[in-house]
JSON list of C-alpha atoms in Angstrom, two decimals:
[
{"chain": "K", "resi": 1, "resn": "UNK", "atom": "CA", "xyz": [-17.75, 32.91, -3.92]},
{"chain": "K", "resi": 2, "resn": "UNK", "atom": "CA", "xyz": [-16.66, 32.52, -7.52]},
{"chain": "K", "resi": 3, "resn": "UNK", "atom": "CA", "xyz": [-13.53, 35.09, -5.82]},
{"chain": "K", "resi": 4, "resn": "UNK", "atom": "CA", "xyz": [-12.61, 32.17, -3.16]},
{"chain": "K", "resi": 5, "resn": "UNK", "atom": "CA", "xyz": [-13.33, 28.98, -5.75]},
{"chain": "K", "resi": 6, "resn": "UNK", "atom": "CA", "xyz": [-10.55, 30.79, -8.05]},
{"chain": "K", "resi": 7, "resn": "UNK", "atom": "CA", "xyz": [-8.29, 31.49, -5.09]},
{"chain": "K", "resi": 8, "resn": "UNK", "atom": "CA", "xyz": [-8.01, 28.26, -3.54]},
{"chain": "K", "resi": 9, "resn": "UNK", "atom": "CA", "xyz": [-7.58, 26.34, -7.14]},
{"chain": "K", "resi": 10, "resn": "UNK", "atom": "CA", "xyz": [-4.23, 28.68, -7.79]},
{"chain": "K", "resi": 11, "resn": "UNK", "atom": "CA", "xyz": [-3.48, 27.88, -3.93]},
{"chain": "K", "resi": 12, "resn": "UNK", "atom": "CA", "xyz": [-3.31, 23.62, -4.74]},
{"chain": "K", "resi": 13, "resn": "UNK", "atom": "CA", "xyz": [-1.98, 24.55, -8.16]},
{"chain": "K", "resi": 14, "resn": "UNK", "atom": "CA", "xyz": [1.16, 26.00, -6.62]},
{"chain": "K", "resi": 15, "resn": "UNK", "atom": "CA", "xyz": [1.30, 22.87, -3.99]},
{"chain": "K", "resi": 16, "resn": "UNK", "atom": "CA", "xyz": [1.00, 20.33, -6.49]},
{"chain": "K", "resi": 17, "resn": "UNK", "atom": "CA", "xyz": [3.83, 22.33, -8.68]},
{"chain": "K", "resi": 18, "resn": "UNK", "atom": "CA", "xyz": [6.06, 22.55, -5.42]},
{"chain": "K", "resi": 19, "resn": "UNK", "atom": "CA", "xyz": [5.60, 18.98, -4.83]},
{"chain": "K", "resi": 20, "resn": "UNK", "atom": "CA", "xyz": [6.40, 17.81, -8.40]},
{"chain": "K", "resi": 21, "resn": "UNK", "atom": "CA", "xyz": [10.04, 19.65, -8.21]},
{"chain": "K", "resi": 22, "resn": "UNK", "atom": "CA", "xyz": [10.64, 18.38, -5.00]},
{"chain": "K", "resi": 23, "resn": "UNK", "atom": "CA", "xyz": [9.91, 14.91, -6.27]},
{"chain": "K", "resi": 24, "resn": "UNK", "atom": "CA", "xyz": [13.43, 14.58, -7.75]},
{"chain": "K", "resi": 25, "resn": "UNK", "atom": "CA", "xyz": [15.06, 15.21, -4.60]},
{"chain": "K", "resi": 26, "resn": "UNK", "atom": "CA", "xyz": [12.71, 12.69, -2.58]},
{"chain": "K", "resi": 27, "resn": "UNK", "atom": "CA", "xyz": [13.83, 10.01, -4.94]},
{"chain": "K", "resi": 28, "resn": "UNK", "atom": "CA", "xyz": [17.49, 10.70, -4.50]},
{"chain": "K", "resi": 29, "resn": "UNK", "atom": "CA", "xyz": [17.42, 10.57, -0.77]},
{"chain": "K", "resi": 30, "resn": "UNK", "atom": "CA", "xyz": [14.89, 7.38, -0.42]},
{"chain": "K", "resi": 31, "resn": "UNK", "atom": "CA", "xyz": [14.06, 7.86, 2.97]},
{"chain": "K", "resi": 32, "resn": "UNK", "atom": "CA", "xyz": [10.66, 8.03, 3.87]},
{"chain": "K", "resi": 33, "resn": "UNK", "atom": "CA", "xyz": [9.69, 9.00, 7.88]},
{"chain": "K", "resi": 34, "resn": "UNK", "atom": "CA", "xyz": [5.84, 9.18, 7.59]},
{"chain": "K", "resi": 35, "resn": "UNK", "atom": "CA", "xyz": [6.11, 13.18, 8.21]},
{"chain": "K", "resi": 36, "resn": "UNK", "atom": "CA", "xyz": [3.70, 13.58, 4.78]},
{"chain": "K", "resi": 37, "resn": "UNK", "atom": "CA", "xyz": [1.36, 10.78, 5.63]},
{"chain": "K", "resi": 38, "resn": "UNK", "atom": "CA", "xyz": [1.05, 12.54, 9.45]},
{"chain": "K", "resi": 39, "resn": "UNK", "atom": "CA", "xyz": [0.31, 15.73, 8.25]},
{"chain": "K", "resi": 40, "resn": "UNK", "atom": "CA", "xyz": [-2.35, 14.52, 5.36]},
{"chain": "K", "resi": 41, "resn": "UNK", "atom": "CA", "xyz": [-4.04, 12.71, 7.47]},
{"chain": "K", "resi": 42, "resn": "UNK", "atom": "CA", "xyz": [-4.41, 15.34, 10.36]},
{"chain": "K", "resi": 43, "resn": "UNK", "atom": "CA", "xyz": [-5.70, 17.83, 7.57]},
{"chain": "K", "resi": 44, "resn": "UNK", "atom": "CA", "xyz": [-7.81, 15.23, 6.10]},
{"chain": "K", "resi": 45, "resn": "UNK", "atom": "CA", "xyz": [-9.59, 15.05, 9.56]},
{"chain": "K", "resi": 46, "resn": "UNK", "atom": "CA", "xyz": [-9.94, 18.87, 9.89]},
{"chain": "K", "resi": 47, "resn": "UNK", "atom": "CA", "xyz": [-11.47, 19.23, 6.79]},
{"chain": "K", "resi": 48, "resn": "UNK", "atom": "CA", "xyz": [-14.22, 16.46, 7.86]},
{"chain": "K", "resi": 49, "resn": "UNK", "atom": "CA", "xyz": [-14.39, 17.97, 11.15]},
{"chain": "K", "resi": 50, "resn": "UNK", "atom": "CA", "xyz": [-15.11, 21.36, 9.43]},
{"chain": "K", "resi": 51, "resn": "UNK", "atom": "CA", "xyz": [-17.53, 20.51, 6.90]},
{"chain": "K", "resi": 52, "resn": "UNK", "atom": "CA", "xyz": [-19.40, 18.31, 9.52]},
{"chain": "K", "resi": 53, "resn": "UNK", "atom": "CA", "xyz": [-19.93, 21.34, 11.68]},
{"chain": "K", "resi": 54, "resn": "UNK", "atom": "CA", "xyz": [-21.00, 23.04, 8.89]},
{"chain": "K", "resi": 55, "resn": "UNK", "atom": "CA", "xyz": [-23.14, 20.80, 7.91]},
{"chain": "K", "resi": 56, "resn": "UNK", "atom": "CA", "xyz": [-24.67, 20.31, 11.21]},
{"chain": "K", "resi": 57, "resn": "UNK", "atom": "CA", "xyz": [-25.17, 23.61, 11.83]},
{"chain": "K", "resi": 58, "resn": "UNK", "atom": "CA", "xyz": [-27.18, 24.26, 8.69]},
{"chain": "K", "resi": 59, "resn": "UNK", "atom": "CA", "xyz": [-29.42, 21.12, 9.28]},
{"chain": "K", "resi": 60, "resn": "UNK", "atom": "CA", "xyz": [-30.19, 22.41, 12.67]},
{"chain": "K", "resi": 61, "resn": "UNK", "atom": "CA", "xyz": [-30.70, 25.78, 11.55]},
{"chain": "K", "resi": 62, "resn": "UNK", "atom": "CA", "xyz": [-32.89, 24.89, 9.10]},
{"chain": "K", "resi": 63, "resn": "UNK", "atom": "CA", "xyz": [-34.44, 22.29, 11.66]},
{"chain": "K", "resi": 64, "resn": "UNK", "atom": "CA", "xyz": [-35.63, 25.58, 14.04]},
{"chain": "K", "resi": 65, "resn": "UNK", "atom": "CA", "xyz": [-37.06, 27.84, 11.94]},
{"chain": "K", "resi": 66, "resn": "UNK", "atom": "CA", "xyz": [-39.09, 25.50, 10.30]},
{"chain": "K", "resi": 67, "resn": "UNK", "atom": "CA", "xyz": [-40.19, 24.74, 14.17]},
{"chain": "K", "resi": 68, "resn": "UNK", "atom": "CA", "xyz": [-40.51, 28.38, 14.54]},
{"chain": "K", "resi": 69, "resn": "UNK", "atom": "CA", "xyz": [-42.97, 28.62, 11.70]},
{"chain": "K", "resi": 70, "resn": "UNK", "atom": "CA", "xyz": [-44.72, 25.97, 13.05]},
{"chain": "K", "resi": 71, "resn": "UNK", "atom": "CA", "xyz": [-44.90, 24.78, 15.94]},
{"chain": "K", "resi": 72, "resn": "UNK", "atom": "CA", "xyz": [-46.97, 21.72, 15.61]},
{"chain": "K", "resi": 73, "resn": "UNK", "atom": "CA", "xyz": [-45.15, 20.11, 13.67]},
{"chain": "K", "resi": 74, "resn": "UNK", "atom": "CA", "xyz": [-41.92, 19.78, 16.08]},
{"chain": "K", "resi": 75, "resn": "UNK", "atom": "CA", "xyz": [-42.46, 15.98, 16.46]},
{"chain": "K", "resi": 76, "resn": "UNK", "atom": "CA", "xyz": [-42.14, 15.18, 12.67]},
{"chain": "K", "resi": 77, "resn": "UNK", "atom": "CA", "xyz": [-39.25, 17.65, 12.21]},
{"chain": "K", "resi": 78, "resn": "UNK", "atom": "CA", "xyz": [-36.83, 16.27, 15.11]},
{"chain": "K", "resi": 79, "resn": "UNK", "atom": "CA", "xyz": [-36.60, 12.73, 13.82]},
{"chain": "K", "resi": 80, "resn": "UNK", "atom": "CA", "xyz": [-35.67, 13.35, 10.72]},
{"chain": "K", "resi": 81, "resn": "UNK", "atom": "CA", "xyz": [-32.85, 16.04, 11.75]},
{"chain": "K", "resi": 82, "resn": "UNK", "atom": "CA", "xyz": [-31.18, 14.09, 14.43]},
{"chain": "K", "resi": 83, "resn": "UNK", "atom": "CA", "xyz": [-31.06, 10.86, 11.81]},
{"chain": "K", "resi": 84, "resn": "UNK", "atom": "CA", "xyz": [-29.75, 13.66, 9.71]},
{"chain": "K", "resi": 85, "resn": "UNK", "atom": "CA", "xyz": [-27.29, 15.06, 11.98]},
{"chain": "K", "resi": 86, "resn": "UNK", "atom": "CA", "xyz": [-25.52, 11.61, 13.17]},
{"chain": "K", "resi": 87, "resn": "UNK", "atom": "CA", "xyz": [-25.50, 10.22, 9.35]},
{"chain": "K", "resi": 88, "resn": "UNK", "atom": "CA", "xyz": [-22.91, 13.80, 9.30]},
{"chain": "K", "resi": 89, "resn": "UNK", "atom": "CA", "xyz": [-21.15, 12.81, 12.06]},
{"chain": "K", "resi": 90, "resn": "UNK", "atom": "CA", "xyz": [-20.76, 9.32, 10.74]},
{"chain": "K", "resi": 91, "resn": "UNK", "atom": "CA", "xyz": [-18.56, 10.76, 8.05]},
{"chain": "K", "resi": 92, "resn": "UNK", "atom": "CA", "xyz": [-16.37, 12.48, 10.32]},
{"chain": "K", "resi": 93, "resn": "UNK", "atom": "CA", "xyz": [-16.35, 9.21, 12.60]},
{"chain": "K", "resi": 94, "resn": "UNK", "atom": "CA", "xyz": [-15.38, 7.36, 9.03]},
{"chain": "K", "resi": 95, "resn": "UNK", "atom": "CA", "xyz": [-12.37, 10.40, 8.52]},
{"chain": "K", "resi": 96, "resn": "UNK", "atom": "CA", "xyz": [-11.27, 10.24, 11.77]},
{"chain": "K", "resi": 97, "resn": "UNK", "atom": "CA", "xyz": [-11.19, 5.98, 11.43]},
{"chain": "K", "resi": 98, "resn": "UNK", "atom": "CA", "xyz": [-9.21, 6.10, 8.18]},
{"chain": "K", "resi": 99, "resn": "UNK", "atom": "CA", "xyz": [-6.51, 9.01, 9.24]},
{"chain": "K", "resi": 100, "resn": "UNK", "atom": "CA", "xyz": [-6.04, 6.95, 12.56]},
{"chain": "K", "resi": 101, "resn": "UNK", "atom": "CA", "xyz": [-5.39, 4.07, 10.51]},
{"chain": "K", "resi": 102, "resn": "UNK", "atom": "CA", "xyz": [-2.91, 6.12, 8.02]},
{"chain": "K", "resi": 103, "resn": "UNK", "atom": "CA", "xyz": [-1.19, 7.42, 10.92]},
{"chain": "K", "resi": 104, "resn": "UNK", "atom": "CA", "xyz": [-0.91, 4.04, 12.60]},
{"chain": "K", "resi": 105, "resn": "UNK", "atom": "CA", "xyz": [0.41, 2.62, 9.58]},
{"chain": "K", "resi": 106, "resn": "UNK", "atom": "CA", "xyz": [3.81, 4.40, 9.87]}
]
């Protein structure tokens, strides 16, 4: 884990470093066609989407086995994990809302 932390900080080291340089050459040509803003926000709302499914799927998982263990206790377990799993999806609806109104705004 410590493996992946390191290799994804180098990995938006170099982006940020690529985008600095190119900064000189954006200001030159001062024309600005909303390709950056499209692409940000369409991986802004992958990343949601992906750590919403994540997130889900470890609340759920969680959800069954302690169902599994016990059995009788099902009733109290479900509320609480399906208030659980649409406050989750409420911050992918909230992503999804605020890329739509990035891309909208171009």
């Amino acid at each position: 884990m410590k493996r992946l932390v390191q290799i994804v900080a180098a990995i938006a080291t170099l982006c940020v470093a690529s985008a600095a340089m190119a900064n000189e050459a954006a200001a030159a040509t001062k024309n600005f066609d909303g390709t950056g803003v499209a692409y940000a926000a369409a991986i802004a709302i992958a990343i949601a989407a992906f750590g919403g499914a994540i997130g889900q799927s470890m609340g759920i998982k969680s959800a069954l086995d302690s169902i599994g263990r016990n059995p009788s206790a099902a009733s109290k377990i479900t509320t609480p994990m399906i208030i659980g799993l649409a406050m989750i999806e409420s911050l992918v609806i909230y992503a999804l809302v605020i890329a739509l109104m990035l891309v909208l705004k171009i």
